[in-house]
Amino acid sequence: MKYTTSLLLSLLLTYSVLAQTKVEQKLQNQLDSLSALVISLETTELIQSMSQRSILTPRYFADRKSLTARQAYNFWIRNTASKFISHLNVYSALYDANKYYEYDSIENTFYNHILEHDEMVTSIVYSTEPNIFYSASSDGKILKWDESDIKKEPTVLFKDRVLYRSLDLSSDGKWLLAATKENGVLIVNTQSNNSKKSELSVSQVSRDSENVQAAIFLPDQLNYLTVNKQGEIKIKGYELDSVQGKTDYEIRALAVDVEKSEIYAGTIKGVVQVWNERFEEAYLDIPETFAVNVLAVSPDHKLLAIGREKGDAIIWHLEEKRIVRIISGHQSAITAIDFSPDNQRILTASRDATVRVWDIFDSKKFPIVLDDHNDWVMTACFDQSGTKILTGSKDKTIRIFNLDFEWMADRLCQYINRNMTPEEWHDYVGHNFPYENTCPNLSE
């Protein structure tokens, strides 16, 4: 009996010690989590502060400006806090520091700034070939560019005194469909090797003189879809000119989903009309107050993006037939819209002179704002990798925005030849964070 009582007391004591240890461990875990949260929040605030200070630093203090932006990035990639806002400030700081390297003060051009057109750039489209893209302008020129050698003079594919509404590329990458305002449709051979001053041979351009509201290629074929001034929807091609339907609205944008065999038309009245393969007509159930300027179908064929004159964009789920999200943020009309190849992001360009890059499925996350044009952004698109955005503006310029944070951060370290001094670290970072080399490849 005495042995049993002693054993029971020993077990109770052991259990008590274990229970106390578990409570202490739980408390310690909570303290560690709270401490990590405090550090994370403090780091987030520091990232925001350093990003803003970099942007406010004049460009003649290039090293200081770049080091502050790069160090903000270093803290940002290690920070465990949600990056709902901080990514916007980090990107702005990295871009602002980067653009002044390779700055041409005479031409007032920056590293991603391309000059060639004499008037506003109305449309841009990437080729199926790597690094190749095409641009059209109100100066009447359609140009072919090689992004890998962007300072090289572009090829003039076509030149005439016409105003281009849009460019579209055939699925095989060999033809451009150029819809004009008053001169019908041009089909231009992309394989032209014309020099800037040479004449374009007639065999490289086909003309369809019927004036159109909009025109696009049909996917996986050389036939194309048009809406003429009378509202007739036609499928055209070699020895083909077939009226398929009619609309009573002025059409501003067309899109085709080959997987669902559907055609979408955005109208000046805000209505989005739909035709199936039998050309039976339907309408999307969206607010119909503001004109639809642009349309885009996502690469996975699940979403339709609708850019409106109001300055917002509607994302419509094609299978579930519902609005996924209404994106608001621009101060003026949407002029271009495009999905990233991975279906995760969408860009909107606007007459407010900005392009914004949104996370489609996370409305809490701020967009990245590309605001380096001086006038309306008329056209914008993702490249094939989704890491770059090409833009064209009424300010006559084309820009290439790199969205790869790491690339931008590493580029800064290629131009600066030092790290922060202890005094700069004290001023910009403070004592709560131990000193480190901002650019790991450089000594102090």
XYZ file of C-alpha atoms in Angstrom, residues 16-267:
252
model
C 2.548 18.237 -13.027
C 6.062 18.957 -14.259
C 5.165 17.900 -17.791
C 1.988 19.989 -17.761
C 3.924 22.999 -16.502
C 6.561 22.448 -19.185
C 3.877 22.309 -21.894
C 2.292 25.508 -20.602
C 5.668 27.208 -20.506
C 6.468 25.955 -24.012
C 3.092 27.177 -25.279
C 3.679 30.575 -23.692
C 7.168 30.698 -25.177
C 5.810 29.836 -28.636
C 3.238 32.607 -28.296
C 5.930 35.058 -27.210
C 8.130 33.988 -30.125
C 5.231 34.441 -32.548
C 4.414 37.848 -31.082
C 8.064 38.850 -31.272
C 8.278 37.695 -34.894
C 5.127 39.666 -35.686
C 6.547 42.807 -34.069
C 9.807 42.394 -36.020
C 7.848 41.732 -39.218
C 5.682 44.833 -38.764
C 8.737 46.917 -37.912
C 10.473 45.591 -41.035
C 7.408 46.376 -43.167
C 7.378 49.960 -41.935
C 11.120 50.251 -42.588
C 10.671 48.905 -46.149
C 7.973 51.483 -46.847
C 10.100 54.271 -45.393
C 13.261 53.326 -47.272
C 11.381 52.942 -50.565
C 9.881 56.405 -50.225
C 13.203 57.954 -49.208
C 14.853 56.425 -52.279
C 12.166 57.887 -54.550
C 12.591 61.313 -52.930
C 16.394 61.233 -53.216
C 17.553 63.384 -56.189
C 19.123 61.478 -59.087
C 22.447 63.292 -58.682
C 22.880 61.200 -55.495
C 22.671 58.075 -57.639
C 24.595 55.760 -55.272
C 22.545 56.739 -52.248
C 19.288 56.491 -54.179
C 20.177 53.035 -55.516
C 21.538 51.648 -52.232
C 18.402 52.683 -50.354
C 16.132 51.084 -52.970
C 18.217 47.902 -53.079
C 18.354 47.560 -49.275
C 14.575 48.043 -49.066
C 14.302 45.175 -51.566
C 16.678 43.009 -49.456
C 14.476 43.455 -46.389
C 11.329 42.944 -48.480
C 12.242 39.519 -49.871
C 13.104 38.240 -46.370
C 10.074 39.753 -44.653
C 7.335 37.283 -43.677
C 4.553 39.870 -43.551
C 1.935 39.905 -46.302
C 3.060 42.058 -49.214
C -0.306 43.662 -49.914
C 1.138 47.165 -50.138
C 4.932 47.018 -49.776
C 5.529 45.450 -53.213
C 4.116 48.599 -54.839
C 6.578 50.880 -53.034
C 9.542 48.545 -53.547
C 8.869 48.332 -57.279
C 8.507 52.109 -57.595
C 11.823 52.659 -55.785
C 13.687 50.058 -57.874
C 12.297 51.455 -61.124
C 12.982 55.081 -60.209
C 16.599 54.273 -59.294
C 17.143 52.124 -62.392
C 15.835 54.491 -65.010
C 18.600 57.086 -64.629
C 21.352 54.647 -65.558
C 21.778 54.943 -69.346
C 19.960 58.289 -69.190
C 20.419 60.449 -72.297
C 20.014 64.076 -71.235
C 19.943 65.335 -74.839
C 17.182 63.002 -76.011
C 15.701 62.775 -72.484
C 15.495 58.979 -72.813
C 15.891 56.299 -70.152
C 16.944 52.658 -70.227
C 13.461 51.383 -71.173
C 12.456 54.338 -73.342
C 12.242 53.772 -77.119
C 11.911 56.631 -79.613
C 11.089 56.159 -83.297
C 7.489 57.058 -84.073
C 6.713 60.683 -84.966
C 3.204 60.648 -83.494
C 1.215 58.718 -80.898
C 1.681 54.946 -80.677
C -1.774 53.444 -81.127
C -1.160 49.688 -80.969
C 1.526 47.170 -80.001
C 1.569 43.390 -80.323
C 4.233 40.771 -79.551
C 5.311 38.286 -82.185
C 5.254 34.522 -81.805
C 9.062 34.792 -82.128
C 11.100 35.637 -79.012
C 11.993 39.348 -78.574
C 10.098 40.515 -81.669
C 7.212 42.976 -81.468
C 5.302 45.319 -83.768
C 3.997 48.840 -83.312
C 1.573 51.065 -85.211
C 1.286 54.834 -84.973
C -0.833 57.726 -86.187
C 2.264 58.684 -88.219
C 1.141 55.898 -90.606
C 4.017 53.511 -89.892
C 3.932 49.874 -88.829
C 7.335 48.923 -87.398
C 9.011 45.637 -86.523
C 11.337 45.701 -83.487
C 13.931 43.344 -82.010
C 13.902 43.735 -78.227
C 17.280 41.982 -77.886
C 18.854 44.840 -79.875
C 16.443 47.664 -79.157
C 18.797 50.450 -80.246
C 18.875 48.940 -83.723
C 16.728 50.765 -86.269
C 13.374 48.986 -86.648
C 12.104 47.568 -89.914
C 9.338 49.538 -91.626
C 6.727 46.969 -92.609
C 4.289 49.504 -93.986
C 3.884 53.268 -94.281
C 0.892 55.264 -95.454
C -1.096 58.245 -94.241
C -3.671 56.247 -92.277
C -4.779 56.163 -88.648
C -4.586 52.692 -87.125
C -7.208 51.561 -84.642
C -5.566 48.257 -83.758
C -3.065 45.550 -84.678
C -3.672 41.810 -84.424
C -1.262 38.964 -85.195
C -2.180 35.744 -86.986
C -1.667 32.481 -85.097
C 1.297 31.526 -87.299
C 2.937 34.923 -86.672
C 3.288 35.717 -90.385
C 0.608 38.373 -90.817
C -0.585 41.535 -89.105
C -4.181 42.655 -89.359
C -4.277 46.455 -89.143
C -7.710 47.995 -88.674
C -7.746 51.659 -89.697
C -10.177 54.432 -88.911
C -11.263 55.336 -92.450
C -9.216 53.133 -94.801
C -10.542 49.652 -94.130
C -8.269 46.773 -93.167
C -4.642 46.043 -94.138
C -3.045 42.605 -93.980
C 0.725 43.044 -93.722
C 3.440 40.419 -94.123
C 5.641 40.360 -90.994
C 8.530 38.689 -92.842
C 9.405 41.845 -94.752
C 13.071 42.826 -94.650
C 12.585 46.395 -95.823
C 15.051 49.013 -94.743
C 13.696 52.266 -93.354
C 13.744 54.070 -96.724
C 12.811 51.293 -99.116
C 9.458 50.946 -100.808
C 7.111 48.186 -99.706
C 6.175 45.767 -102.466
C 2.471 45.337 -103.244
C 2.729 41.578 -102.664
C 3.448 42.145 -98.986
C 0.202 44.019 -98.253
C -3.426 43.132 -98.923
C -6.183 45.703 -98.600
C -9.814 45.298 -97.620
C -11.340 48.682 -98.366
C -14.570 48.167 -96.417
C -14.591 50.540 -93.446
C -14.864 48.709 -90.139
C -15.609 49.408 -86.520
C -13.276 46.614 -85.389
C -11.351 43.650 -86.832
C -9.392 40.659 -85.454
C -7.945 37.393 -86.758
C -9.827 34.209 -85.946
C -7.561 31.926 -83.873
C -5.655 29.160 -85.666
C -6.639 30.367 -89.146
C -6.051 33.240 -91.550
C -9.705 34.231 -91.766
C -10.629 37.362 -89.871
C -13.672 38.830 -88.197
C -14.949 42.360 -88.866
C -17.833 44.580 -87.886
C -18.539 47.167 -90.587
C -20.064 50.629 -90.183
C -23.540 49.171 -90.837
C -23.162 46.748 -87.918
C -22.761 43.641 -90.062
C -20.552 40.976 -88.505
C -18.532 39.234 -91.197
C -16.023 36.433 -91.492
C -13.548 37.223 -94.257
C -10.561 35.614 -95.884
C -9.292 34.367 -99.228
C -12.396 34.300 -101.472
C -14.553 34.528 -98.332
C -16.869 37.367 -97.344
C -19.762 36.037 -95.314
C -22.270 38.030 -93.237
C -22.890 36.102 -90.018
C -24.936 38.502 -87.938
C -25.887 42.081 -87.268
C -25.755 44.473 -84.329
C -27.577 47.731 -83.706
C -24.729 49.107 -81.576
C -21.434 50.740 -82.440
C -18.767 48.125 -81.715
C -15.508 49.241 -80.094
C -13.886 45.890 -79.320
C -13.949 42.247 -80.438
C -12.638 39.070 -78.830
C -12.899 35.396 -79.757
C -12.757 32.336 -77.517
C -11.864 29.465 -79.824
C -12.369 26.876 -77.079
C -16.002 27.855 -76.551
C -16.539 28.950 -80.172
C -17.865 32.298 -78.997
C -17.453 35.866 -80.242
C -17.679 38.819 -77.858
C -18.358 42.402 -78.904
C -18.046 45.425 -76.629
C -20.297 48.333 -77.561
